[in-house]
PDB file of C-alpha atoms in Angstrom:
ATOM      1  CA  MET A1236      -9.592 -18.724  20.125  1.00 39.00           C
ATOM      2  CA  LYS A1237      -7.357 -16.282  18.219  1.00 42.00           C
ATOM      3  CA  LYS A1238      -6.177 -19.071  15.916  1.00 45.00           C
ATOM      4  CA  LEU A1239      -9.767 -20.062  15.134  1.00 35.00           C
ATOM      5  CA  LEU A1240     -10.675 -16.467  14.337  1.00 34.00           C
ATOM      6  CA  LEU A1241      -7.636 -16.105  12.052  1.00 38.00           C
ATOM      7  CA  ILE A1242      -8.526 -19.328  10.232  1.00 40.00           C
ATOM      8  CA  LEU A1243     -12.112 -18.152   9.730  1.00 33.00           C
ATOM      9  CA  LEU A1244     -10.950 -14.772   8.432  1.00 37.00           C
ATOM     10  CA  ALA A1245      -8.529 -16.462   6.029  1.00 41.00           C
ATOM     11  CA  CYS A1246     -11.305 -18.698   4.690  1.00 39.00           C
ATOM     12  CA  VAL A1247     -13.588 -15.724   4.132  1.00 39.00           C
ATOM     13  CA  ALA A1248     -10.791 -13.850   2.373  1.00 43.00           C
ATOM     14  CA  LEU A1249     -10.065 -16.813   0.095  1.00 39.00           C
ATOM     15  CA  GLU A1250     -13.709 -17.074  -0.899  1.00 43.00           C
ATOM     16  CA  ALA A1251     -14.101 -13.337  -1.472  1.00 57.00           C
ATOM     17  CA  GLU A1252     -14.570 -12.701  -5.157  1.00 75.00           C
ATOM     18  CA  ASP A1253     -12.815  -9.848  -6.882  1.00 83.00           C
ATOM     19  CA  ILE A1254     -15.344  -7.539  -8.480  1.00 92.00           C
ATOM     20  CA  TYR A1255     -12.971  -4.986  -9.990  1.00 95.00           C
ATOM     21  CA  GLU A1256     -12.299  -4.941 -13.749  1.00 96.00           C
ATOM     22  CA  GLY A1257      -9.150  -7.042 -13.605  1.00 95.00           C
ATOM     23  CA  ASP A1258      -5.389  -7.088 -13.161  1.00 97.00           C
ATOM     24  CA  LEU A1259      -3.172  -5.211 -15.610  1.00 97.00           C
ATOM     25  CA  THR A1260       0.502  -5.663 -16.303  1.00 97.00           C
ATOM     26  CA  ALA A1261       2.653  -2.609 -15.723  1.00 97.00           C
ATOM     27  CA  THR A1262       2.992  -2.140 -19.488  1.00 98.00           C
ATOM     28  CA  GLU A1263      -0.789  -2.245 -19.967  1.00 98.00           C
ATOM     29  CA  ALA A1264      -1.282   0.213 -17.106  1.00 98.00           C
ATOM     30  CA  ARG A1265       1.342   2.604 -18.502  1.00 98.00           C
ATOM     31  CA  GLU A1266      -0.315   2.467 -21.927  1.00 98.00           C
ATOM     32  CA  MET A1267      -3.747   3.336 -20.485  1.00 98.00           C
ATOM     33  CA  GLN A1268      -2.148   6.128 -18.452  1.00 98.00           C
ATOM     34  CA  THR A1269      -0.277   7.708 -21.372  1.00 97.00           C
ATOM     35  CA  LYS A1270      -3.328   7.463 -23.653  1.00 97.00           C
ATOM     36  CA  GLY A1271      -5.344   9.384 -21.058  1.00 97.00           C
ATOM     37  CA  GLU A1272      -7.711   6.457 -20.512  1.00 98.00           C
ATOM     38  CA  ALA A1273      -7.017   6.090 -16.796  1.00 98.00           C
ATOM     39  CA  ILE A1274      -5.139   7.552 -13.875  1.00 98.00           C
ATOM     40  CA  ILE A1275      -2.893   5.501 -11.632  1.00 98.00           C
ATOM     41  CA  VAL A1276      -3.600   5.935  -7.928  1.00 98.00           C
ATOM     42  CA  ASP A1277      -0.976   4.740  -5.464  1.00 98.00           C
ATOM     43  CA  VAL A1278      -2.777   3.584  -2.314  1.00 97.00           C
ATOM     44  CA  ARG A1279       0.386   3.155  -0.220  1.00 96.00           C
ATOM     45  CA  THR A1280       1.038   5.340   2.790  1.00 94.00           C
ATOM     46  CA  THR A1281       2.491   8.780   2.245  1.00 92.00           C
ATOM     47  CA  LEU A1282       5.848   7.685   3.682  1.00 91.00           C
ATOM     48  CA  GLU A1283       6.041   4.712   1.311  1.00 93.00           C
ATOM     49  CA  PHE A1284       5.193   6.942  -1.647  1.00 94.00           C
ATOM     50  CA  ILE A1285       7.870   9.483  -0.725  1.00 92.00           C
ATOM     51  CA  TYR A1286      10.687   7.255   0.511  1.00 92.00           C
ATOM     52  CA  THR A1287      10.439   4.112  -1.624  1.00 91.00           C
ATOM     53  CA  GLY A1288       9.624   5.913  -4.831  1.00 92.00           C
ATOM     54  CA  HIS A1289       6.647   5.945  -7.153  1.00 95.00           C
ATOM     55  CA  GLY A1290       5.894   5.548 -10.817  1.00 95.00           C
ATOM     56  CA  GLU A1291       5.813   8.556 -13.109  1.00 96.00           C
ATOM     57  CA  GLY A1292       2.425  10.237 -12.924  1.00 96.00           C
ATOM     58  CA  PHE A1293       1.149   8.220  -9.940  1.00 97.00           C
ATOM     59  CA  ILE A1294      -1.303  10.086  -7.701  1.00 98.00           C
ATOM     60  CA  ASN A1295      -0.888   9.229  -4.021  1.00 98.00           C
ATOM     61  CA  ILE A1296      -4.231   8.745  -2.300  1.00 98.00           C
ATOM     62  CA  PRO A1297      -3.501   6.472   0.658  1.00 97.00           C
ATOM     63  CA  ALA A1298      -6.247   3.980   1.466  1.00 95.00           C
ATOM     64  CA  TYR A1299      -5.031   4.198   5.050  1.00 90.00           C
ATOM     65  CA  GLU A1300      -2.179   5.516   7.150  1.00 88.00           C
ATOM     66  CA  TRP A1301      -0.493   4.177  10.261  1.00 87.00           C
ATOM     67  CA  THR A1302      -0.033   5.875  13.583  1.00 88.00           C
ATOM     68  CA  TYR A1303       2.686   4.713  15.934  1.00 89.00           C
ATOM     69  CA  VAL A1304       2.582   5.257  19.676  1.00 92.00           C
ATOM     70  CA  PRO A1305       5.878   4.510  21.437  1.00 93.00           C
ATOM     71  CA  LYS A1306       5.747   2.123  24.364  1.00 92.00           C
ATOM     72  CA  ALA A1307       7.283   3.123  27.698  1.00 94.00           C
ATOM     73  CA  VAL A1308      10.717   4.706  27.528  1.00 95.00           C
ATOM     74  CA  GLU A1309      11.959   1.955  29.863  1.00 95.00           C
ATOM     75  CA  ASP A1310      11.181  -0.633  27.158  1.00 90.00           C
ATOM     76  CA  ARG A1311      12.983   1.390  24.523  1.00 90.00           C
ATOM     77  CA  VAL A1312      16.052   1.832  26.751  1.00 92.00           C
ATOM     78  CA  LYS A1313      16.137  -1.935  27.455  1.00 90.00           C
ATOM     79  CA  SER A1314      15.977  -2.617  23.735  1.00 86.00           C
ATOM     80  CA  ALA A1315      18.852  -0.219  23.022  1.00 86.00           C
ATOM     81  CA  GLU A1316      20.952  -1.784  25.776  1.00 88.00           C
ATOM     82  CA  PHE A1317      20.186  -5.269  24.396  1.00 85.00           C
ATOM     83  CA  GLU A1318      21.362  -4.177  20.935  1.00 83.00           C
ATOM     84  CA  LEU A1319      24.627  -2.879  22.381  1.00 84.00           C
ATOM     85  CA  LYS A1320      25.302  -6.011  24.447  1.00 85.00           C
ATOM     86  CA  THR A1321      24.465  -8.516  21.716  1.00 83.00           C
ATOM     87  CA  ASP A1322      25.544  -6.618  18.584  1.00 68.00           C
ATOM     88  CA  LYS A1323      22.020  -7.137  17.202  1.00 62.00           C
ATOM     89  CA  THR A1324      22.254  -4.247  14.752  1.00 58.00           C
ATOM     90  CA  LYS A1325      24.086  -6.602  12.375  1.00 59.00           C
ATOM     91  CA  GLY A1326      21.064  -8.897  12.440  1.00 56.00           C
ATOM     92  CA  HIS A1327      17.366  -8.205  12.738  1.00 56.00           C
ATOM     93  CA  VAL A1328      15.966  -6.587  15.857  1.00 61.00           C
ATOM     94  CA  ASP A1329      12.200  -6.302  15.934  1.00 76.00           C
ATOM     95  CA  THR A1330      11.950  -2.640  16.869  1.00 79.00           C
ATOM     96  CA  GLN A1331       8.301  -2.655  15.787  1.00 80.00           C
ATOM     97  CA  LYS A1332       7.546  -4.281  19.148  1.00 86.00           C
ATOM     98  CA  LEU A1333       8.464  -0.972  20.759  1.00 91.00           C
ATOM     99  CA  TYR A1334       5.454   0.754  19.206  1.00 91.00           C
ATOM    100  CA  ASP A1335       1.720   0.235  19.182  1.00 91.00           C
ATOM    101  CA  ALA A1336       0.746   0.554  15.538  1.00 88.00           C
ATOM    102  CA  LYS A1337      -2.774   1.496  14.555  1.00 89.00           C
ATOM    103  CA  GLU A1338      -4.182   1.451  11.048  1.00 87.00           C
ATOM    104  CA  VAL A1339      -6.340   4.478  10.263  1.00 91.00           C
ATOM    105  CA  PHE A1340      -8.619   4.179   7.223  1.00 92.00           C
ATOM    106  CA  ASN A1341      -8.757   7.220   4.933  1.00 95.00           C
ATOM    107  CA  LYS A1342     -12.444   8.146   5.186  1.00 95.00           C
ATOM    108  CA  SER A1343     -12.207  10.351   2.092  1.00 96.00           C
ATOM    109  CA  PHE A1344     -10.491   7.693  -0.048  1.00 97.00           C
ATOM    110  CA  VAL A1345     -13.411   7.005  -2.407  1.00 97.00           C
ATOM    111  CA  ALA A1346     -14.321  10.685  -2.713  1.00 98.00           C
ATOM    112  CA  ASP A1347     -10.678  11.657  -3.326  1.00 98.00           C
ATOM    113  CA  VAL A1348     -10.294   9.035  -6.072  1.00 98.00           C
ATOM    114  CA  MET A1349     -13.520  10.215  -7.719  1.00 98.00           C
ATOM    115  CA  LYS A1350     -12.309  13.817  -7.558  1.00 98.00           C
ATOM    116  CA  ALA A1351      -8.935  12.894  -9.084  1.00 98.00           C
ATOM    117  CA  MET A1352     -10.717  11.038 -11.891  1.00 98.00           C
ATOM    118  CA  LYS A1353     -12.968  14.027 -12.565  1.00 98.00           C
ATOM    119  CA  LEU A1354     -10.032  16.466 -12.551  1.00 98.00           C
ATOM    120  CA  SER A1355      -8.153  14.182 -14.959  1.00 98.00           C
ATOM    121  CA  ASN A1356     -11.237  13.656 -17.131  1.00 98.00           C
ATOM    122  CA  VAL A1357     -11.066   9.842 -17.068  1.00 98.00           C
ATOM    123  CA  ASN A1358     -13.581   7.159 -16.216  1.00 97.00           C
ATOM    124  CA  SER A1359     -11.113   4.455 -15.121  1.00 98.00           C
ATOM    125  CA  VAL A1360      -8.593   4.157 -12.332  1.00 98.00           C
ATOM    126  CA  ILE A1361      -5.675   1.777 -11.877  1.00 98.00           C
ATOM    127  CA  LEU A1362      -4.727   1.084  -8.263  1.00 98.00           C
ATOM    128  CA  VAL A1363      -1.189   0.254  -7.163  1.00 97.00           C
ATOM    129  CA  CYS A1364       0.521  -0.602  -3.883  1.00 95.00           C
ATOM    130  CA  ARG A1365       3.875  -2.189  -3.088  1.00 94.00           C
ATOM    131  CA  SER A1366       3.117  -5.696  -4.358  1.00 93.00           C
ATOM    132  CA  GLY A1367      -0.612  -5.978  -5.081  1.00 87.00           C
ATOM    133  CA  PRO A1368      -2.805  -6.990  -2.109  1.00 91.00           C
ATOM    134  CA  ARG A1369      -3.704  -3.518  -0.807  1.00 93.00           C
ATOM    135  CA  SER A1370      -4.437  -2.181  -4.270  1.00 96.00           C
ATOM    136  CA  SER A1371      -6.659  -5.147  -5.163  1.00 94.00           C
ATOM    137  CA  ALA A1372      -8.630  -4.566  -1.939  1.00 93.00           C
ATOM    138  CA  ALA A1373      -8.904  -0.862  -2.822  1.00 96.00           C
ATOM    139  CA  ALA A1374      -9.991  -1.758  -6.378  1.00 96.00           C
ATOM    140  CA  ASN A1375     -12.761  -3.938  -4.943  1.00 95.00           C
ATOM    141  CA  LEU A1376     -13.832  -1.123  -2.631  1.00 95.00           C
ATOM    142  CA  LEU A1377     -14.070   1.318  -5.546  1.00 97.00           C
ATOM    143  CA  ALA A1378     -15.826  -1.239  -7.770  1.00 96.00           C
ATOM    144  CA  LYS A1379     -18.504  -1.635  -5.077  1.00 95.00           C
ATOM    145  CA  GLU A1380     -19.086   2.111  -5.462  1.00 96.00           C
ATOM    146  CA  GLY A1381     -19.571   1.714  -9.225  1.00 96.00           C
ATOM    147  CA  ILE A1382     -16.105   2.948 -10.224  1.00 97.00           C
ATOM    148  CA  LYS A1383     -14.296   1.239 -13.103  1.00 98.00           C
ATOM    149  CA  ALA A1384     -11.186   0.091 -11.237  1.00 98.00           C
ATOM    150  CA  TYR A1385      -8.198  -2.052 -12.194  1.00 98.00           C
ATOM    151  CA  ASN A1386      -5.346  -3.453 -10.136  1.00 97.00           C
ATOM    152  CA  LEU A1387      -1.688  -3.186 -11.162  1.00 97.00           C
ATOM    153  CA  GLU A1388      -0.452  -6.768 -11.118  1.00 96.00           C
ATOM    154  CA  ASN A1389       2.512  -7.293  -8.756  1.00 96.00           C
ATOM    155  CA  GLY A1390       2.418  -3.663  -7.616  1.00 95.00           C
ATOM    156  CA  PHE A1391       5.073  -0.985  -7.824  1.00 95.00           C
ATOM    157  CA  MET A1392       8.078  -3.006  -6.644  1.00 93.00           C
ATOM    158  CA  PHE A1393       7.553  -6.217  -8.607  1.00 95.00           C
ATOM    159  CA  GLY A1394       5.482  -4.965 -11.515  1.00 94.00           C
ATOM    160  CA  TRP A1395       6.289  -1.367 -12.422  1.00 96.00           C
ATOM    161  CA  LYS A1396       9.968  -1.239 -11.425  1.00 93.00           C
ATOM    162  CA  GLU A1397      10.772  -4.682 -12.816  1.00 93.00           C
ATOM    163  CA  ALA A1398       9.199  -3.639 -16.136  1.00 94.00           C
ATOM    164  CA  LYS A1399      11.744  -0.791 -16.080  1.00 93.00           C
ATOM    165  CA  LEU A1400       9.047   1.845 -16.451  1.00 94.00           C
ATOM    166  CA  PRO A1401       9.834   5.434 -15.355  1.00 90.00           C
ATOM    167  CA  TRP A1402       9.786   6.093 -11.655  1.00 93.00           C
ATOM    168  CA  ASP A1403      11.014   8.656  -9.160  1.00 90.00           C
ATOM    169  CA  GLY A1404      12.650   7.875  -5.861  1.00 75.00           C
ATOM    170  CA  TYR A1405      15.735   6.846  -4.010  1.00 63.00           C
TER     171      TYR A1405
END
């Protein structure tokens, strides 16, 4: 049943039409930003924005955040003991299984983007995430609200940074 539901959701997603203005290269986005034609809103989580870096002048307005609730301490102790016995720290241990993750949508996302646009005196916004999918979804959401929204092609990691545009981070 789960597989059928996932297949149906994938089909719907593939047929969903993008209604935002279009995808921009990092160079095109930077040009619009520096000319004062648009702001760049980074929709990644706050932790991603802080710890993986962000482009110069990006405004962080997360589309959603994650909450993590640890599973029972017994499970976490077993996992730690397993790592010690099998030397799994040199490989990949799926520690995410030790937490129940929950996505929490930012209910003020649209209003916050509109406010940032007003404060910056622009009528366009360019959305960016790590590699593109979240920002294109956010661009569609804003476009449905009548906002002139663009998506940064390939996101921060594979668009902005690879274009060697200015960024801040570790």
